[in-house]
Short mmCIF file of C-alpha atoms in Angstrom, two decimals:
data_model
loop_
_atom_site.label_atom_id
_atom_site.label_comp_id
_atom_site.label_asym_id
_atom_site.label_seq_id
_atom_site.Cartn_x
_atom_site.Cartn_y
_atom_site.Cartn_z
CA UNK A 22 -12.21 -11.87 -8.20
CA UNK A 23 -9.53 -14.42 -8.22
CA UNK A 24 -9.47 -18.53 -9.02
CA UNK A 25 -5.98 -19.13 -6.83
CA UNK A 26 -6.25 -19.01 -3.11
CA UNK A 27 -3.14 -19.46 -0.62
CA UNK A 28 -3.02 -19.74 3.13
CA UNK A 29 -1.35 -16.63 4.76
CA UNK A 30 2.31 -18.61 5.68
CA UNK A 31 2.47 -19.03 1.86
CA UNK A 32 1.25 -16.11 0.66
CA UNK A 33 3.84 -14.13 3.51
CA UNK A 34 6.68 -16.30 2.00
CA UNK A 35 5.95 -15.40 -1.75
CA UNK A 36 5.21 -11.79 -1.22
CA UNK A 37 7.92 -8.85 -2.34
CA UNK A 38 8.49 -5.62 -2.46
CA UNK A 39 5.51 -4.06 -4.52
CA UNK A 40 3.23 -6.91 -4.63
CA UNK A 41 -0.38 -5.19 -3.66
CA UNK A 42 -2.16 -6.16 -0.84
CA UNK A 43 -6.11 -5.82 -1.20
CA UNK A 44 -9.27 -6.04 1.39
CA UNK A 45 -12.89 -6.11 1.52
CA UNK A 46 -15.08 -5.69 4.43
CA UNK A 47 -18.72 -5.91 5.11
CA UNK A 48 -19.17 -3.11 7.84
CA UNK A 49 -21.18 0.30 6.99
CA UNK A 50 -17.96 2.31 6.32
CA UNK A 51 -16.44 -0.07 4.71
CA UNK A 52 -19.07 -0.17 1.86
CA UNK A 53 -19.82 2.99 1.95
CA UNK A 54 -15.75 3.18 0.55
CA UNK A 55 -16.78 0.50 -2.07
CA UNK A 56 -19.76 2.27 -3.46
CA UNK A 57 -17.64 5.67 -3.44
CA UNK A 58 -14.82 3.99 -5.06
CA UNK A 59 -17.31 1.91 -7.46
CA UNK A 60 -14.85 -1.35 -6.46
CA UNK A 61 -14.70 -4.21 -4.97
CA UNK A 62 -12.04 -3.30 -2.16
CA UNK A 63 -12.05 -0.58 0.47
CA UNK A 64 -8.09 -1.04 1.74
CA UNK A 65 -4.60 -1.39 0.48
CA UNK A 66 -1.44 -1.51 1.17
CA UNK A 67 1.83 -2.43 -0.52
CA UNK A 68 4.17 -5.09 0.71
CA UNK A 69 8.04 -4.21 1.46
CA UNK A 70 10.21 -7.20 1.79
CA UNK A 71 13.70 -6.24 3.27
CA UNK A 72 16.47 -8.97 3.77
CA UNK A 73 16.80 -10.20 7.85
CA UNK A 74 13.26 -8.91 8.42
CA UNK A 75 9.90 -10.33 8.06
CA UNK A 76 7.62 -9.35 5.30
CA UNK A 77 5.93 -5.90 6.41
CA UNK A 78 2.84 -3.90 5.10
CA UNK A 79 3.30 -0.18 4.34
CA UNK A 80 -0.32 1.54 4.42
CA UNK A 81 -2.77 3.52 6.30
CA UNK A 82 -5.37 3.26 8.69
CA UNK A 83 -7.74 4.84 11.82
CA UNK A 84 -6.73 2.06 14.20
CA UNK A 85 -3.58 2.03 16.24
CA UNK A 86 -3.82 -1.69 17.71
CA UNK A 87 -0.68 -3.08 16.22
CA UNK A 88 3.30 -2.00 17.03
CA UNK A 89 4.84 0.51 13.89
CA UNK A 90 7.68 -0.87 12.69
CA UNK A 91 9.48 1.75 11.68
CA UNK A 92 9.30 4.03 15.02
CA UNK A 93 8.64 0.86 17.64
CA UNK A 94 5.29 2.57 18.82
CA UNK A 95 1.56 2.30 18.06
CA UNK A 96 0.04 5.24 16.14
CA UNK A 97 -2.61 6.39 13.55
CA UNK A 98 -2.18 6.77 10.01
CA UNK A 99 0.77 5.96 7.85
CA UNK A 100 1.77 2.62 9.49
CA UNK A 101 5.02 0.30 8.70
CA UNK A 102 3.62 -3.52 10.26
CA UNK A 103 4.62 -6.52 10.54
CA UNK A 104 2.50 -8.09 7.32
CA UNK A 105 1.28 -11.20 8.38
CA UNK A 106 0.00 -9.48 12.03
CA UNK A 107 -1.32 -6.79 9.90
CA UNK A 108 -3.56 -9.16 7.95
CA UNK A 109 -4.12 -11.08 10.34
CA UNK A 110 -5.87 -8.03 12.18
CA UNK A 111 -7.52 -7.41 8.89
CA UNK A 112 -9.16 -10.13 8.35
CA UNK A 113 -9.93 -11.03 12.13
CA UNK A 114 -10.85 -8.46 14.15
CA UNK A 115 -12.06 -6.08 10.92
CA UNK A 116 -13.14 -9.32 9.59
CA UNK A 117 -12.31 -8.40 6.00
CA UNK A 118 -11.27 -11.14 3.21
CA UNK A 119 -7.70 -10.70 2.01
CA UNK A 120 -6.18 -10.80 -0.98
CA UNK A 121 -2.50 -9.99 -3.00
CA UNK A 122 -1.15 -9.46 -6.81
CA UNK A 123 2.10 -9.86 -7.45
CA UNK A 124 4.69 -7.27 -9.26
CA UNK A 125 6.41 -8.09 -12.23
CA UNK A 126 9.26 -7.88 -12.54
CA UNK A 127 11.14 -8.30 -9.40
CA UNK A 128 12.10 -4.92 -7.64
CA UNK A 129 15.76 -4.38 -7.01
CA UNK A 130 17.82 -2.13 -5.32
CA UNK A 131 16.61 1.63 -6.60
CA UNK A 132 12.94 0.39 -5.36
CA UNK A 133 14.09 -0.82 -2.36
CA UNK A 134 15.76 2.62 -1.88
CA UNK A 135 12.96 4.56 -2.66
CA UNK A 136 10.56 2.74 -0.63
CA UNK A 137 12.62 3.42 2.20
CA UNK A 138 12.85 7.07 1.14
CA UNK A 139 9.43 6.97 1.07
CA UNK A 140 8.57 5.95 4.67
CA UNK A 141 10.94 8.21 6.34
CA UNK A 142 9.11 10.92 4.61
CA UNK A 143 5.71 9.73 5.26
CA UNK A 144 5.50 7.55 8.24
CA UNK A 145 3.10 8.77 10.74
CA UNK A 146 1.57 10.60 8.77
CA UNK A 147 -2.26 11.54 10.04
CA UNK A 148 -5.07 9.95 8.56
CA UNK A 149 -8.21 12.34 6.80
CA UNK A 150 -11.25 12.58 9.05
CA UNK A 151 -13.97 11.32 6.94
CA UNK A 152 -14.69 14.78 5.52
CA UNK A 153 -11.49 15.18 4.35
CA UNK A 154 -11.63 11.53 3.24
CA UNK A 155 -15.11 12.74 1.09
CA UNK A 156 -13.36 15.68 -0.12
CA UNK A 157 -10.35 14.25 -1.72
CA UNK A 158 -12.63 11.69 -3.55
CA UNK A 159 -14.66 14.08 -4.82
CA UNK A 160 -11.14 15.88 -6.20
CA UNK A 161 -9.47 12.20 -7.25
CA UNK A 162 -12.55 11.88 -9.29
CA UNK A 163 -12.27 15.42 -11.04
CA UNK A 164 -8.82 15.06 -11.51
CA UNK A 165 -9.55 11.49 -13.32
CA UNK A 166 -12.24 13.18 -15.81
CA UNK A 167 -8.93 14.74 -17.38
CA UNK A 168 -7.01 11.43 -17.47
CA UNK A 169 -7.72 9.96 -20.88
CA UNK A 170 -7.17 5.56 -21.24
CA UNK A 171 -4.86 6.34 -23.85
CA UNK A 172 -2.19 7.94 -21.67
CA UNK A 173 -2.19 5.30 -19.48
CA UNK A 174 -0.50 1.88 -19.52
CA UNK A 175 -3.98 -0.59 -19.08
CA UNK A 176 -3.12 -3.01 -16.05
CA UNK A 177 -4.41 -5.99 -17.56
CA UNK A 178 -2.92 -8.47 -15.54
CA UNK A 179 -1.22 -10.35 -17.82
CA UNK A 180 1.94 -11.00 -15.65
CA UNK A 181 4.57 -9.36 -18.79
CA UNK A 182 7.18 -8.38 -17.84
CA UNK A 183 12.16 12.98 4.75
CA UNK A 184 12.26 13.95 7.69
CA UNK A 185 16.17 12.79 6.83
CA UNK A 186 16.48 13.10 10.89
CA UNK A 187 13.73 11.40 11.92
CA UNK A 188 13.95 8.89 8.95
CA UNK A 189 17.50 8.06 10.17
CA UNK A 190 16.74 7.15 13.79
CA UNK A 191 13.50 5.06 12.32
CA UNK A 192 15.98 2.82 10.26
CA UNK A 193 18.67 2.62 12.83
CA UNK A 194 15.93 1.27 15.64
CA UNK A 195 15.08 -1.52 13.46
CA UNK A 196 18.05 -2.07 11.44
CA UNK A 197 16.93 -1.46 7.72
CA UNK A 198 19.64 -1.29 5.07
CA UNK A 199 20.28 2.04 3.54
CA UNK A 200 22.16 2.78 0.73
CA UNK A 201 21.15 6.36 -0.46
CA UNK A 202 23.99 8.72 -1.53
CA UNK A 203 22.70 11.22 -3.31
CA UNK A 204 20.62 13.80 -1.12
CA UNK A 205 17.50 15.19 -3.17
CA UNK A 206 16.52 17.90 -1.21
CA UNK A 207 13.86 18.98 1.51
CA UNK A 208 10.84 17.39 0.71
CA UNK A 209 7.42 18.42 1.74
CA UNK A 210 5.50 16.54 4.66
CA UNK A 211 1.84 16.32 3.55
CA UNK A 212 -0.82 16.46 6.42
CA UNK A 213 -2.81 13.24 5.99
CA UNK A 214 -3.08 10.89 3.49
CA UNK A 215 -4.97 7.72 3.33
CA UNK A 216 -4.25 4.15 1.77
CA UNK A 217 -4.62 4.19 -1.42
CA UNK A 218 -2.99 7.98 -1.52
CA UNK A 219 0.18 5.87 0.10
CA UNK A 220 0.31 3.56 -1.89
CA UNK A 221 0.23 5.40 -4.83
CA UNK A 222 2.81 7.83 -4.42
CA UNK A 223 5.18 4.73 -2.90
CA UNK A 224 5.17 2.91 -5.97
CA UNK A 225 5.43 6.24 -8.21
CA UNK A 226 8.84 6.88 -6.39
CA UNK A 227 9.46 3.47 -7.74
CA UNK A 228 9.05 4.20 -10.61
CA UNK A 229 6.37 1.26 -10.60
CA UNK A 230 3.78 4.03 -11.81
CA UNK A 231 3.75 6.69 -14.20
CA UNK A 232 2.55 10.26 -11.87
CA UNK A 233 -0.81 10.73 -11.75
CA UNK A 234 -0.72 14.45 -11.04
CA UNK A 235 -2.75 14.34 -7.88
CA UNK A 236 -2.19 11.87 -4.92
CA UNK A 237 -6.07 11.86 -4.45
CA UNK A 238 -6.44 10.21 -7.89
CA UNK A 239 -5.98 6.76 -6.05
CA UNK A 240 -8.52 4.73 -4.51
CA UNK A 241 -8.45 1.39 -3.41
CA UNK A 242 -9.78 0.31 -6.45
CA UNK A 243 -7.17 1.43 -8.93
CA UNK A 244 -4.95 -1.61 -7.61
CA UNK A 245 -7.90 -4.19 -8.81
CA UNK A 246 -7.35 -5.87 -11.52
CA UNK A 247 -10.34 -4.68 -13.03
CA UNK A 248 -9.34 -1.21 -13.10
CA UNK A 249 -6.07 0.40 -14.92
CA UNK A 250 -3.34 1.49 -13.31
CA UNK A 251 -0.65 4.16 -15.11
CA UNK A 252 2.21 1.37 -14.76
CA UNK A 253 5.22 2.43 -16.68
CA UNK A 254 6.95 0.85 -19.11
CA UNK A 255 8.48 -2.76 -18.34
CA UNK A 256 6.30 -3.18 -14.99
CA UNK A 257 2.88 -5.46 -14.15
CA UNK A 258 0.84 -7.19 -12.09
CA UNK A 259 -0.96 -10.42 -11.72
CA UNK A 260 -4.64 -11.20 -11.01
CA UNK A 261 -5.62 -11.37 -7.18
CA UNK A 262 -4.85 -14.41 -5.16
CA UNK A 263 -7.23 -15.04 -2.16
CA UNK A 264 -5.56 -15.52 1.22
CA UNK A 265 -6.92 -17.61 4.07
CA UNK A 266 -5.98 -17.20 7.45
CA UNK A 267 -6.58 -19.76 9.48
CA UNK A 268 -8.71 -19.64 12.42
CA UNK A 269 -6.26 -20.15 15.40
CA UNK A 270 -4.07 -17.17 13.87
CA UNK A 271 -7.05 -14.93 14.15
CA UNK A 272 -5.69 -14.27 17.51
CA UNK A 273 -3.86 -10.62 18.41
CA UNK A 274 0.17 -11.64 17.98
#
């Protein structure tokens, strides 16, 4: 899936705001996500790089083990971590191999915004119990029958180029910038969502991706390389890059 591999320091140091982050595990479950998913990977996430702060992960998963960034405590579901403890978790104690493509072009400061936006609105979040996991498949993948290739942007890889409360005490406990102005309204809290689901709808208030209608149309395998994505105009990304982690940084930070 990729020729270019970097360790984890480098790969932490190149990442930005809306490169993809990509893994694949060898447990039960996780297969059972590749073969539903017909991909290669069976998590994402989506990197959010924030001056006087380390690189950090936004995603979601079942495990609590490491510290959200965004409210200072450990929880299920939509998670904000620190990125390089959140691979490193990934890829030791979940032992799944790691990999990252990189946006293009450069996000500026209306992504940054809306990422932020986006995390106050969906951080903590639950995560679907596997029937509810099962379920919105089965809808992503009836919602995709009536998504023709044509109205889509093909991802080829080719490198061209509110909880308003509770949102507000998040940023202030870790010190993120914030620069909204303009307030857009109540905006409606959905009850779980998983990874790819997060993911997706992040990078759609970009304005990284064109909507895809339904949240559940994501999987972790629309952010391969070997699927499309619906990018919109002016925006791409590169093939994967492996990442190693070495084996003394396997440890829990």
């Amino acid at each position: 899936m990729s020729l270019d591999t970097v360790p984890l320091a480098a790969a932490a140091h190149r990442t930005r705001t809306g490169d993809l982050w990509l893994f694949r595990g060898r447990t039960t479950a996780d297969r059972l996500i590749q073969t539903l998913t017909n991909s290669p990977v069976n998590h994402v996430g989506v990197a959010v790089v924030l001056d006087d702060l380390p690189p950090l992960l936004w995603h979601a998963e079942m495990g609590r083990a490491l510290t959200d960034v965004w409210t200072g405590r450990r929880q299920r579901g939509v998670q904000l971590h620190d990125l390089e403890a959140a691979v490193r978790h990934w890829t030791g104690p979940y032992g799944q191999r790691a990999w990252f493509r990189q946006i293009s072009p450069e996000t500026g400061d209306a992504q940054e915004d809306a990422v932020l936006e986006t995390i106050a609105r969906l951080n903590g979040v639950s995560f679907p119990s596997a029937g509810r996991l099962t379920a919105r498949w089965a809808r992503g993948r009836w919602a995709a029958r009536g998504r023709h290739r044509s109205d889509r942007h093909a991802d080829t890889g080719s490198g061209s180029g509110g909880d308003g409360e509770a949102g507000a005490r998040g940023r202030r406990g870790i010190g993120l910038p914030w620069r909204r102005t303009v307030d857009t309204g109540p905006v409606l809290r959905m009850e779980a969502a998983y990874c790819a689901e997060v993911v997706g709808m992040t990078l759609e208030a970009m304005g990284v991706l064109l909507p895809a209608g339904d949240a559940s149309w994501y999987d972790p395998g629309r952010f391969w390389s070997g699927d499309a994505l619906p990018l919109a105009p002016g925006w791409d990304y590169g093939r994967e890059v492996a990442v190693t982690v070495p084996a003394d940084a396997d440890r829990e930070p």
